[in-house]
mmCIF file of C-alpha atoms in Angstrom:
data_model
loop_
_atom_site.group_PDB
_atom_site.id
_atom_site.type_symbol
_atom_site.label_atom_id
_atom_site.label_comp_id
_atom_site.label_asym_id
_atom_site.label_seq_id
_atom_site.Cartn_x
_atom_site.Cartn_y
_atom_site.Cartn_z
ATOM 1 C CA MET C 1 0.000 0.000 0.000
ATOM 2 C CA ASN C 2 2.759 2.405 0.926
ATOM 3 C CA LYS C 3 4.319 1.983 -2.494
ATOM 4 C CA TYR C 4 1.085 2.910 -4.170
ATOM 5 C CA TYR C 5 0.541 5.839 -1.845
ATOM 6 C CA VAL C 6 3.945 7.219 -2.591
ATOM 7 C CA VAL C 7 3.399 6.688 -6.266
ATOM 8 C CA ALA C 8 0.074 8.389 -6.067
ATOM 9 C CA ALA C 9 1.550 11.302 -4.203
ATOM 10 C CA VAL C 10 4.298 11.657 -6.761
ATOM 11 C CA VAL C 11 1.844 11.400 -9.592
ATOM 12 C CA GLY C 12 -0.260 14.018 -7.934
ATOM 13 C CA VAL C 13 2.693 16.356 -7.634
ATOM 14 C CA VAL C 14 3.903 15.688 -11.157
ATOM 15 C CA SER C 15 0.432 16.004 -12.523
ATOM 16 C CA SER C 16 -0.117 19.318 -10.891
ATOM 17 C CA ALA C 17 3.242 20.464 -12.097
ATOM 18 C CA CYS C 18 3.037 19.046 -15.624
ATOM 19 C CA GLY C 19 -0.699 19.348 -16.221
ATOM 20 C CA ALA C 20 -1.352 15.571 -15.907
ATOM 21 C CA PRO C 21 -4.850 14.481 -14.897
ATOM 22 C CA ALA C 22 -5.421 15.482 -11.304
ATOM 23 C CA VAL C 23 -6.350 13.041 -8.612
ATOM 24 C CA SER C 24 -10.085 12.617 -8.426
ATOM 25 C CA LYS C 25 -11.901 14.210 -5.551
ATOM 26 C CA GLU C 26 -12.948 10.751 -4.373
ATOM 27 C CA LEU C 27 -9.356 9.503 -4.306
ATOM 28 C CA ARG C 28 -8.085 12.591 -2.531
ATOM 29 C CA THR C 29 -10.835 12.257 0.062
ATOM 30 C CA ALA C 30 -10.108 8.559 0.552
ATOM 31 C CA ARG C 31 -6.407 9.162 1.057
ATOM 32 C CA GLU C 32 -7.024 11.893 3.624
ATOM 33 C CA ALA C 33 -9.580 9.789 5.476
ATOM 34 C CA TYR C 34 -7.262 6.800 5.644
ATOM 35 C CA THR C 35 -4.328 8.907 6.873
ATOM 36 C CA ALA C 36 -6.438 10.479 9.597
ATOM 37 C CA ALA C 37 -7.877 7.128 10.679
ATOM 38 C CA GLN C 38 -4.419 5.643 11.045
ATOM 39 C CA MET C 39 -3.648 8.236 13.701
ATOM 40 C CA GLY C 40 -6.846 7.595 15.646
ATOM 41 C CA PRO C 41 -8.229 4.841 17.898
ATOM 42 C CA ALA C 42 -9.155 2.688 14.898
ATOM 43 C CA GLN C 43 -5.498 1.701 14.527
ATOM 44 C CA ARG C 44 -5.637 0.102 17.968
ATOM 45 C CA LEU C 45 -9.242 -0.974 18.260
ATOM 46 C CA ASN C 46 -10.034 -2.045 14.673
ATOM 47 C CA PRO C 47 -6.854 -2.656 12.655
ATOM 48 C CA THR C 48 -8.662 -5.276 10.587
ATOM 49 C CA GLY C 49 -11.248 -2.785 9.424
ATOM 50 C CA LEU C 50 -8.564 -0.298 8.476
ATOM 51 C CA TYR C 51 -6.752 -2.984 6.566
ATOM 52 C CA GLU C 52 -9.893 -3.778 4.571
ATOM 53 C CA ALA C 53 -10.317 -0.098 3.767
ATOM 54 C CA LYS C 54 -6.728 0.033 2.648
ATOM 55 C CA GLY C 55 -7.480 -2.771 0.195
ATOM 56 C CA PHE C 56 -9.983 -0.589 -1.643
ATOM 57 C CA LEU C 57 -7.625 2.360 -1.535
ATOM 58 C CA VAL C 58 -4.981 0.237 -3.227
ATOM 59 C CA LEU C 59 -7.474 -0.682 -5.948
ATOM 60 C CA ALA C 60 -8.281 2.978 -6.392
ATOM 61 C CA GLU C 61 -4.596 3.914 -6.658
ATOM 62 C CA LYS C 62 -4.069 1.145 -9.200
ATOM 63 C CA ALA C 63 -7.014 2.344 -11.211
ATOM 64 C CA HIS C 64 -5.641 5.874 -11.060
ATOM 65 C CA GLU C 65 -2.318 4.618 -12.407
ATOM 66 C CA ASP C 66 -4.016 2.794 -15.236
ATOM 67 C CA ASP C 67 -6.631 5.358 -16.072
ATOM 68 C CA PRO C 68 -6.529 8.535 -14.022
ATOM 69 C CA GLY C 69 -9.898 9.910 -13.085
ATOM 70 C CA SER C 70 -11.703 6.821 -14.343
ATOM 71 C CA ALA C 71 -15.034 5.689 -13.023
ATOM 72 C CA VAL C 72 -13.289 2.628 -11.572
ATOM 73 C CA GLU C 73 -10.828 4.819 -9.707
ATOM 74 C CA ARG C 74 -13.591 7.012 -8.337
ATOM 75 C CA ALA C 75 -15.819 4.092 -7.360
ATOM 76 C CA ASN C 76 -13.030 2.263 -5.551
ATOM 77 C CA ALA C 77 -11.953 5.477 -3.832
ATOM 78 C CA TYR C 78 -15.572 6.119 -2.809
ATOM 79 C CA VAL C 79 -15.811 2.635 -1.334
ATOM 80 C CA ALA C 80 -12.420 3.036 0.342
ATOM 81 C CA GLU C 81 -13.547 6.247 2.039
ATOM 82 C CA ARG C 82 -16.764 4.599 3.193
ATOM 83 C CA ARG C 83 -14.815 1.621 4.518
ATOM 84 C CA VAL C 84 -12.521 3.952 6.448
ATOM 85 C CA GLN C 85 -15.570 5.551 8.040
ATOM 86 C CA LEU C 86 -16.932 2.112 8.837
ATOM 87 C CA ALA C 87 -13.628 1.082 10.444
ATOM 88 C CA VAL C 88 -13.571 4.203 12.608
ATOM 89 C CA SER C 89 -17.197 3.684 13.629
ATOM 90 C CA LYS C 90 -16.508 0.076 14.499
ATOM 91 C CA ALA C 91 -13.579 1.217 16.666
ATOM 92 C CA ASN C 92 -15.938 3.594 18.451
ATOM 93 C CA GLU C 93 -18.337 0.703 19.001
ATOM 94 C CA VAL C 94 -15.545 -1.317 20.577
ATOM 95 C CA ALA C 95 -14.606 1.631 22.798
ATOM 96 C CA SER C 96 -18.222 1.990 23.963
ATOM 97 C CA LYS C 97 -18.390 -1.705 24.810
ATOM 98 C CA GLU C 98 -15.212 -1.326 26.853
ATOM 99 C CA GLN C 99 -16.775 1.625 28.658
ATOM 100 C CA GLN C 100 -19.911 -0.379 29.394
ATOM 101 C CA THR C 101 -17.830 -3.230 30.762
ATOM 102 C CA ALA C 102 -15.919 -0.799 32.963
ATOM 103 C CA ALA C 103 -19.172 0.726 34.214
ATOM 104 C CA ASP C 104 -20.641 -2.697 35.009
ATOM 105 C CA GLU C 105 -17.502 -3.643 36.922
ATOM 106 C CA GLN C 106 -17.601 -0.375 38.837
ATOM 107 C CA PHE C 107 -21.279 -0.957 39.676
ATOM 108 C CA LYS C 108 -20.459 -4.375 41.077
ATOM 109 C CA THR C 109 -17.507 -2.979 43.044
ATOM 110 C CA ASP C 110 -19.694 -0.244 44.500
ATOM 111 C CA LEU C 111 -22.365 -2.799 45.451
ATOM 112 C CA VAL C 112 -19.843 -4.954 47.279
ATOM 113 C CA ALA C 113 -18.436 -1.933 49.103
ATOM 114 C CA SER C 114 -21.931 -0.808 50.047
ATOM 115 C CA ALA C 115 -22.802 -4.277 51.309
ATOM 116 C CA GLU C 116 -19.668 -4.271 53.450
ATOM 117 C CA ARG C 117 -20.576 -0.891 54.901
ATOM 118 C CA SER C 118 -24.135 -2.013 55.599
ATOM 119 C CA LYS C 119 -22.844 -5.122 57.286
ATOM 120 C CA SER C 120 -20.574 -3.040 59.479
ATOM 121 C CA GLN C 121 -23.402 -0.632 60.305
ATOM 122 C CA SER C 122 -25.740 -3.519 61.053
ATOM 123 C CA LYS C 123 -23.227 -4.866 63.524
ATOM 124 C CA ASP C 124 -23.019 -1.451 65.178
ATOM 125 C CA TYR C 125 -26.797 -1.213 65.303
ATOM 126 C CA ALA C 126 -27.023 -4.741 66.684
ATOM 127 C CA ASP C 127 -24.562 -3.834 69.430
ATOM 128 C CA GLN C 128 -26.476 -0.656 70.234
ATOM 129 C CA LEU C 129 -29.736 -2.587 70.326
ATOM 130 C CA LYS C 130 -28.206 -5.145 72.620
ATOM 131 C CA ASP C 131 -27.021 -2.389 74.971
ATOM 132 C CA ALA C 132 -30.437 -0.732 74.898
ATOM 133 C CA LYS C 133 -32.164 -4.019 75.710
ATOM 134 C CA GLY C 134 -29.766 -4.467 78.584
ATOM 135 C CA ASP C 135 -30.595 -1.002 79.880
ATOM 136 C CA ILE C 136 -34.313 -1.708 79.594
ATOM 137 C CA ALA C 137 -33.913 -4.962 81.503
ATOM 138 C CA VAL C 138 -32.041 -3.180 84.293
ATOM 139 C CA SER C 139 -34.710 -0.463 84.377
ATOM 140 C CA GLU C 140 -37.470 -3.086 84.553
ATOM 141 C CA GLN C 141 -35.721 -4.834 87.396
ATOM 142 C CA GLY C 142 -35.387 -1.525 89.213
ATOM 143 C CA ARG C 143 -39.053 -0.742 88.761
ATOM 144 C CA ALA C 144 -40.110 -4.169 89.972
ATOM 145 C CA ALA C 145 -37.867 -3.807 93.010
ATOM 146 C CA ALA C 146 -39.317 -0.369 93.746
ATOM 147 C CA GLU C 147 -42.850 -1.740 93.546
ATOM 148 C CA LYS C 148 -41.964 -4.526 95.929
ATOM 149 C CA ARG C 149 -40.468 -2.094 98.405
ATOM 150 C CA ALA C 150 -43.587 0.079 98.206
ATOM 151 C CA GLN C 151 -45.818 -2.908 98.932
ATOM 152 C CA GLU C 152 -43.670 -3.913 101.881
ATOM 153 C CA ALA C 153 -43.714 -0.330 103.133
ATOM 154 C CA LEU C 154 -47.504 -0.249 102.915
ATOM 155 C CA LEU C 155 -47.799 -3.419 104.948
ATOM 156 C CA ALA C 156 -45.419 -2.013 107.553
ATOM 157 C CA LEU C 157 -47.400 1.232 107.763
ATOM 158 C CA GLN C 158 -50.643 -0.650 108.151
ATOM 159 C CA ARG C 159 -49.199 -2.197 111.290
ATOM 160 C CA LEU C 160 -48.407 1.284 112.680
ATOM 161 C CA ALA C 161 -51.368 3.420 111.701
ATOM 162 C CA ALA C 162 -54.510 3.710 109.684
ATOM 163 C CA VAL C 163 -53.532 3.606 106.055
ATOM 164 C CA LYS C 164 -55.686 4.439 103.066
ATOM 165 C CA GLN C 165 -54.406 3.426 99.621
ATOM 166 C CA GLU C 166 -55.874 5.360 96.728
ATOM 167 C CA GLN C 167 -54.907 5.404 93.057
ATOM 168 C CA ASN C 168 -52.018 7.878 93.262
ATOM 169 C CA ARG C 169 -51.589 8.382 96.993
ATOM 170 C CA VAL C 170 -51.173 6.689 100.310
ATOM 171 C CA THR C 171 -52.578 8.471 103.385
ATOM 172 C CA ILE C 172 -51.296 7.504 106.841
ATOM 173 C CA THR C 173 -53.400 8.867 109.641
ATOM 174 C CA LEU C 174 -51.929 9.189 113.138
ATOM 175 C CA SER C 175 -54.079 10.198 116.045
ATOM 176 C CA GLY C 176 -53.162 13.550 117.594
ATOM 177 C CA SER C 177 -53.497 12.201 121.114
ATOM 178 C CA VAL C 178 -50.834 9.595 120.356
ATOM 179 C CA LEU C 179 -48.386 12.215 119.094
ATOM 180 C CA PHE C 180 -48.951 15.357 121.180
ATOM 181 C CA ARG C 181 -50.160 16.567 124.552
ATOM 182 C CA SER C 182 -53.407 18.466 124.442
ATOM 183 C CA GLY C 183 -52.943 21.938 123.000
ATOM 184 C CA SER C 184 -49.240 21.352 122.365
ATOM 185 C CA SER C 185 -47.144 20.771 119.278
ATOM 186 C CA ASP C 186 -44.282 19.053 121.129
ATOM 187 C CA LEU C 187 -43.938 15.382 120.197
ATOM 188 C CA LEU C 188 -44.376 12.839 122.921
ATOM 189 C CA ASP C 189 -41.583 10.301 123.417
ATOM 190 C CA VAL C 190 -43.840 7.434 122.367
ATOM 191 C CA ALA C 191 -44.707 9.449 119.266
ATOM 192 C CA ARG C 192 -41.049 9.610 118.288
ATOM 193 C CA GLU C 193 -40.772 5.850 118.378
ATOM 194 C CA ARG C 194 -43.829 5.409 116.235
ATOM 195 C CA LEU C 195 -42.746 8.134 113.817
ATOM 196 C CA LYS C 196 -39.320 6.499 113.580
ATOM 197 C CA ALA C 197 -40.987 3.309 112.295
ATOM 198 C CA VAL C 198 -43.143 5.423 109.967
ATOM 199 C CA ALA C 199 -40.040 7.162 108.597
ATOM 200 C CA GLU C 200 -38.385 3.823 107.957
ATOM 201 C CA ALA C 201 -41.433 2.603 106.055
ATOM 202 C CA LEU C 202 -41.697 5.905 104.111
ATOM 203 C CA SER C 203 -38.075 5.633 102.994
ATOM 204 C CA ALA C 204 -39.176 2.807 100.674
ATOM 205 C CA TYR C 205 -41.059 5.410 98.594
ATOM 206 C CA GLY C 206 -37.790 7.065 97.673
ATOM 207 C CA ASN C 207 -38.146 10.738 96.801
ATOM 208 C CA ALA C 208 -41.926 10.624 96.345
ATOM 209 C CA PRO C 209 -43.467 13.915 97.521
ATOM 210 C CA ILE C 210 -44.881 13.793 101.048
ATOM 211 C CA VAL C 211 -47.156 16.305 102.754
ATOM 212 C CA VAL C 212 -47.751 16.291 106.495
ATOM 213 C CA LEU C 213 -51.217 17.697 107.236
ATOM 214 C CA GLY C 214 -52.070 18.850 110.723
ATOM 215 C CA HIS C 215 -55.762 18.869 111.814
ATOM 216 C CA THR C 216 -57.585 19.931 114.968
ATOM 217 C CA ASP C 217 -61.071 19.645 116.379
ATOM 218 C CA SER C 218 -63.329 22.668 116.480
ATOM 219 C CA ARG C 219 -62.622 23.734 120.061
ATOM 220 C CA GLY C 220 -60.958 27.121 120.188
ATOM 221 C CA SER C 221 -60.759 29.782 117.526
ATOM 222 C CA ASP C 222 -60.060 29.111 113.903
ATOM 223 C CA GLU C 223 -56.861 31.113 114.159
ATOM 224 C CA SER C 224 -55.530 29.267 117.161
ATOM 225 C CA ASN C 225 -56.417 25.903 115.623
ATOM 226 C CA GLN C 226 -54.656 26.899 112.393
ATOM 227 C CA VAL C 227 -51.496 27.818 114.343
ATOM 228 C CA LEU C 228 -51.646 24.611 116.398
ATOM 229 C CA SER C 229 -52.185 22.395 113.346
ATOM 230 C CA GLN C 230 -49.305 24.032 111.483
ATOM 231 C CA GLY C 231 -47.033 23.617 114.504
ATOM 232 C CA ARG C 232 -47.889 19.961 114.788
ATOM 233 C CA ALA C 233 -47.368 19.376 111.072
ATOM 234 C CA ASP C 234 -43.956 21.105 111.295
ATOM 235 C CA ALA C 235 -42.997 18.960 114.305
ATOM 236 C CA VAL C 236 -43.797 15.714 112.499
ATOM 237 C CA ARG C 237 -42.032 16.941 109.358
ATOM 238 C CA GLY C 238 -38.959 17.888 111.333
ATOM 239 C CA TYR C 239 -38.781 14.522 112.994
ATOM 240 C CA LEU C 240 -39.175 12.596 109.748
ATOM 241 C CA ILE C 241 -36.317 14.622 108.225
ATOM 242 C CA SER C 242 -34.209 13.839 111.291
ATOM 243 C CA GLN C 243 -34.796 10.180 110.489
ATOM 244 C CA GLY C 244 -33.297 10.515 107.013
ATOM 245 C CA LEU C 245 -36.130 11.546 104.714
ATOM 246 C CA GLN C 246 -35.291 14.261 102.178
ATOM 247 C CA SER C 247 -36.342 17.708 103.375
ATOM 248 C CA GLY C 248 -37.044 18.753 99.803
ATOM 249 C CA SER C 249 -39.617 15.973 99.486
ATOM 250 C CA ILE C 250 -41.657 16.811 102.583
ATOM 251 C CA GLN C 251 -44.007 19.718 103.184
ATOM 252 C CA ALA C 252 -45.940 20.616 106.336
ATOM 253 C CA VAL C 253 -49.395 22.181 106.044
ATOM 254 C CA GLY C 254 -51.783 23.164 108.835
ATOM 255 C CA ARG C 255 -55.484 22.685 108.036
ATOM 256 C CA GLY C 256 -56.836 23.809 111.395
ATOM 257 C CA GLU C 257 -60.395 22.647 111.986
ATOM 258 C CA SER C 258 -61.330 22.997 108.294
ATOM 259 C CA GLN C 259 -61.302 19.313 107.326
ATOM 260 C CA PRO C 260 -63.048 17.258 110.042
ATOM 261 C CA ILE C 261 -63.584 13.577 109.465
ATOM 262 C CA ALA C 262 -66.131 13.229 112.238
ATOM 263 C CA GLY C 263 -68.637 15.378 114.027
ATOM 264 C CA ASN C 264 -67.195 17.698 116.695
ATOM 265 C CA GLU C 265 -70.240 17.356 118.947
ATOM 266 C CA THR C 266 -68.918 14.276 120.732
ATOM 267 C CA PRO C 267 -65.593 13.623 122.431
ATOM 268 C CA GLU C 268 -65.010 10.673 120.138
ATOM 269 C CA GLY C 269 -65.541 12.820 117.067
ATOM 270 C CA GLN C 270 -63.272 15.537 118.383
ATOM 271 C CA SER C 271 -60.615 12.933 119.089
ATOM 272 C CA SER C 272 -60.874 11.613 115.549
ATOM 273 C CA ASN C 273 -60.506 15.105 114.153
ATOM 274 C CA ARG C 274 -57.365 15.736 116.151
ATOM 275 C CA ARG C 275 -54.975 13.976 113.817
ATOM 276 C CA VAL C 276 -51.921 14.205 111.607
ATOM 277 C CA GLU C 277 -52.100 12.846 108.082
ATOM 278 C CA ILE C 278 -49.007 11.907 106.158
ATOM 279 C CA VAL C 279 -49.846 11.796 102.456
ATOM 280 C CA VAL C 280 -47.461 10.179 99.967
ATOM 281 C CA ASP C 281 -47.886 11.228 96.296
ATOM 282 C CA GLN C 282 -47.375 8.225 94.012
ATOM 283 C CA SER C 283 -48.455 9.860 90.738
ATOM 284 C CA PRO C 284 -45.977 9.289 87.831
ATOM 285 C CA THR C 285 -45.250 13.008 87.345
ATOM 286 C CA ALA C 286 -44.498 13.384 91.015
ATOM 287 C CA LEU C 287 -42.175 10.418 90.964
ATOM 288 C CA ARG C 288 -40.203 11.999 88.104
ATOM 289 C CA GLY C 289 -38.958 14.770 90.355
ATOM 290 C CA ALA C 290 -39.313 15.482 94.050
ATOM 291 C CA PRO C 291 -40.753 18.939 94.860
ATOM 292 C CA SER C 292 -38.393 21.443 96.466
ATOM 293 C CA GLY C 293 -40.788 22.267 99.233
ATOM 294 C CA GLY C 294 -42.409 25.189 97.444
ATOM 295 C CA THR C 295 -45.355 24.227 95.253
ATOM 296 C CA GLN C 296 -47.779 21.659 96.631
ATOM 297 C CA PRO C 297 -48.035 18.513 94.481
ATOM 298 C CA ALA C 298 -51.257 18.112 92.499
ATOM 299 C CA ALA C 299 -52.334 15.032 94.484
ATOM 300 C CA PHE C 300 -52.559 17.087 97.674
ATOM 301 C CA ARG C 301 -54.583 20.030 96.404
ATOM 302 C CA MET M 1 -24.968 -11.522 7.814
ATOM 303 C CA ARG M 2 -22.344 -8.812 8.300
ATOM 304 C CA ILE M 3 -19.611 -11.235 7.229
ATOM 305 C CA ALA M 4 -21.590 -12.159 4.096
ATOM 306 C CA ILE M 5 -22.019 -8.494 3.258
ATOM 307 C CA LEU M 6 -18.307 -7.797 3.763
ATOM 308 C CA VAL M 7 -17.371 -10.724 1.499
ATOM 309 C CA SER M 8 -19.834 -9.595 -1.144
ATOM 310 C CA THR M 9 -18.354 -6.081 -0.975
ATOM 311 C CA MET M 10 -14.833 -7.415 -1.533
ATOM 312 C CA ALA M 11 -16.154 -9.548 -4.380
ATOM 313 C CA VAL M 12 -17.783 -6.536 -5.939
ATOM 314 C CA GLY M 13 -14.636 -4.529 -5.294
ATOM 315 C CA GLY M 14 -12.557 -7.267 -6.882
ATOM 316 C CA VAL M 15 -14.717 -7.190 -9.965
ATOM 317 C CA LEU M 16 -14.152 -3.458 -10.200
ATOM 318 C CA SER M 17 -10.507 -3.982 -10.775
ATOM 319 C CA ALA M 18 -11.287 -6.105 -13.822
ATOM 320 C CA CYS M 19 -13.719 -5.453 -16.601
ATOM 321 C CA GLY M 20 -17.295 -5.017 -15.402
ATOM 322 C CA GLY M 21 -20.179 -7.137 -16.594
ATOM 323 C CA THR M 22 -22.721 -5.744 -19.079
ATOM 324 C CA HIS M 23 -25.647 -6.286 -16.799
ATOM 325 C CA LEU M 24 -26.256 -6.295 -13.118
ATOM 326 C CA THR M 25 -26.586 -9.687 -11.553
ATOM 327 C CA GLN M 26 -29.545 -10.377 -9.309
ATOM 328 C CA ALA M 27 -27.140 -11.598 -6.634
ATOM 329 C CA LYS M 28 -25.548 -8.191 -6.381
ATOM 330 C CA VAL M 29 -28.876 -6.449 -6.320
ATOM 331 C CA SER M 30 -30.123 -8.814 -3.607
ATOM 332 C CA SER M 31 -26.990 -8.180 -1.515
ATOM 333 C CA VAL M 32 -27.566 -4.455 -1.597
ATOM 334 C CA GLU M 33 -31.275 -4.780 -0.867
ATOM 335 C CA ALA M 34 -30.499 -7.054 2.090
ATOM 336 C CA ALA M 35 -28.048 -4.521 3.473
ATOM 337 C CA VAL M 36 -30.592 -1.739 3.103
ATOM 338 C CA ARG M 37 -33.197 -3.791 4.977
ATOM 339 C CA ALA M 38 -30.662 -4.600 7.681
ATOM 340 C CA ALA M 39 -29.856 -0.923 8.075
ATOM 341 C CA GLU M 40 -33.525 -0.120 8.504
ATOM 342 C CA GLU M 41 -33.960 -2.894 11.058
ATOM 343 C CA VAL M 42 -31.112 -1.726 13.282
ATOM 344 C CA GLY M 43 -32.564 1.779 13.420
ATOM 345 C CA ALA M 44 -30.484 3.690 10.871
ATOM 346 C CA PRO M 45 -33.398 5.951 9.833
ATOM 347 C CA ALA M 46 -33.509 7.373 13.378
ATOM 348 C CA LEU M 47 -29.863 8.458 13.363
ATOM 349 C CA PRO M 48 -29.174 11.441 11.058
ATOM 350 C CA GLN M 49 -25.759 10.348 9.775
ATOM 351 C CA ALA M 50 -26.868 6.756 9.269
ATOM 352 C CA ALA M 51 -30.084 7.894 7.627
ATOM 353 C CA LEU M 52 -28.046 9.928 5.130
ATOM 354 C CA HIS M 53 -25.998 6.940 4.035
ATOM 355 C CA LEU M 54 -29.109 4.766 3.920
ATOM 356 C CA GLN M 55 -30.740 7.281 1.600
ATOM 357 C CA LEU M 56 -27.619 7.413 -0.575
ATOM 358 C CA ALA M 57 -27.699 3.601 -0.800
ATOM 359 C CA LYS M 58 -31.305 3.626 -1.945
ATOM 360 C CA GLU M 59 -30.691 6.360 -4.548
ATOM 361 C CA GLN M 60 -27.612 4.625 -5.869
ATOM 362 C CA THR M 61 -29.529 1.361 -6.159
ATOM 363 C CA GLU M 62 -32.206 3.091 -8.204
ATOM 364 C CA ASN M 63 -29.506 4.716 -10.364
ATOM 365 C CA ALA M 64 -27.893 1.344 -10.917
ATOM 366 C CA GLN M 65 -31.140 -0.219 -12.061
ATOM 367 C CA ARG M 66 -31.841 2.726 -14.341
ATOM 368 C CA LEU M 67 -28.345 2.558 -15.859
ATOM 369 C CA ASP M 68 -28.695 -1.186 -16.312
ATOM 370 C CA LYS M 69 -31.905 -0.746 -18.242
ATOM 371 C CA VAL M 70 -30.263 1.613 -20.732
ATOM 372 C CA GLY M 71 -27.360 -0.741 -21.256
ATOM 373 C CA GLU M 72 -24.785 0.965 -19.030
ATOM 374 C CA GLY M 73 -23.866 -2.241 -17.234
ATOM 375 C CA GLN M 74 -20.481 -1.226 -15.902
ATOM 376 C CA ALA M 75 -21.704 2.116 -14.639
ATOM 377 C CA ALA M 76 -24.610 0.323 -13.001
ATOM 378 C CA ASP M 77 -22.235 -2.102 -11.362
ATOM 379 C CA LEU M 78 -20.089 0.701 -9.962
ATOM 380 C CA GLU M 79 -23.188 2.471 -8.680
ATOM 381 C CA LEU M 80 -24.314 -0.693 -6.908
ATOM 382 C CA THR M 81 -20.893 -1.008 -5.312
ATOM 383 C CA ARG M 82 -21.248 2.462 -3.872
ATOM 384 C CA ALA M 83 -24.748 1.597 -2.649
ATOM 385 C CA LEU M 84 -23.503 -1.446 -0.792
ATOM 386 C CA ALA M 85 -20.731 0.577 0.887
ATOM 387 C CA ASP M 86 -23.229 3.191 2.038
ATOM 388 C CA ALA M 87 -25.702 0.599 3.315
ATOM 389 C CA GLU M 88 -23.024 -1.177 5.318
ATOM 390 C CA LEU M 89 -21.834 2.114 6.753
ATOM 391 C CA ALA M 90 -25.413 2.969 7.788
ATOM 392 C CA ILE M 91 -25.649 -0.369 9.614
ATOM 393 C CA GLN M 92 -22.385 0.200 11.458
ATOM 394 C CA LEU M 93 -23.241 3.773 12.435
ATOM 395 C CA ALA M 94 -26.543 2.618 13.956
ATOM 396 C CA GLN M 95 -24.852 -0.188 15.878
ATOM 397 C CA THR M 96 -22.163 2.128 17.179
ATOM 398 C CA ASP M 97 -24.743 4.623 18.393
ATOM 399 C CA ARG M 98 -26.637 1.865 20.205
ATOM 400 C CA GLU M 99 -23.470 0.822 22.027
ATOM 401 C CA ARG M 100 -22.734 4.420 22.897
ATOM 402 C CA LEU M 101 -26.148 4.751 24.503
ATOM 403 C CA ASN M 102 -25.648 1.474 26.364
ATOM 404 C CA ALA M 103 -22.327 2.705 27.778
ATOM 405 C CA GLU M 104 -23.871 6.025 28.814
ATOM 406 C CA ALA M 105 -26.740 4.237 30.526
ATOM 407 C CA ALA M 106 -24.305 1.991 32.391
ATOM 408 C CA TRP M 107 -22.455 4.982 33.831
ATOM 409 C CA VAL M 108 -25.701 6.726 34.729
ATOM 410 C CA LYS M 109 -26.622 3.593 36.672
ATOM 411 C CA VAL M 110 -23.322 3.810 38.567
ATOM 412 C CA LYS M 111 -23.846 7.495 39.382
ATOM 413 C CA GLU M 112 -27.424 6.954 40.538
ATOM 414 C CA SER M 113 -26.390 4.041 42.720
ATOM 415 C CA ARG M 114 -23.683 6.153 44.351
ATOM 416 C CA ALA M 115 -26.134 9.011 44.886
ATOM 417 C CA ARG M 116 -28.562 6.641 46.622
ATOM 418 C CA GLN M 117 -25.806 5.308 48.841
ATOM 419 C CA SER M 118 -24.718 8.826 49.748
ATOM 420 C CA ALA M 119 -28.274 9.755 50.582
ATOM 421 C CA ASN M 120 -28.520 6.775 52.906
#
């Protein structure tokens, strides 16, 4: 082929110089196309196609030698140029297939990497879930233990005083005559012993809010009964704190003669009304945080 | 079929280097018509460059038959040779474009997969 190309080039030069028949447009186009294709990807990706195109170019050059500008020369050159284009296009097809293969491989690689990451994350999540389940189990055990202590405390209180269990509160009622001398807010010695046992039982309720309510009968003025009931409530509160209960969890409120539980016409009724109530708030919101001694818990209002 | 077309092209090309026949042979005409049909089947009409060469092939085939009828056998033969070259080129251009689109789609799939993973 190279021999023919050189010959053709020389002929072209001589022709143009000596007025010989010029190379046909088809042949010139075919030569240029082949030269350009040789420098492109077709040389690497489709050498066979280029070789086939070269075959037609050789035929065209031969025809040009024999009969310059002939129909045979132009037809073979036309075919040669088309075959060069075909070879280049085929090379591009091969390149695209290589690209698709590379993309498919990359997709698979990415999938494997993603699966590995997911596996690692799943392990982390599994570990976190395991820890959380452990925490829940510990919390459940704690709650069950707290409930058991509360039940035991209730039984202990019932042995010491009158106890009323309602939905969110426990009310322990201690007779005033057992705790104080008449008209006084000083605790009797026997009262301290009983209140010591009460404090021990109340400690099972943890930091649950407690209100000590002092009550009197109707003898005397409202004002004096209010002062007496507040003094008695403060005395009981003070003693419970001395036995280890949290001061921030306990309030003392005097109710005076305002909340009788029996008629004040009889001595028995008056005796019943002279009392101290210790109310434990067991509502969930109260158990979340003990009051600081300021605002009265909702269960006591 | 592509191999048969390539062989027929070389055969036609080989004939060109010798004296051409006085009439077109049906075999040559059938080869060109088969290539034109193949080009249409692979989607050449939808691709501008391929459609151009397909149209050239059809026009050259008609020219060849016209020249053959008026006794210009060699000219008809050369015209048919050009038609076959154009039809084969139209086929290849359509196939190449299809592979290009396949490669592009494959990379889009990779990019979308990575985007989904990043989002997660």
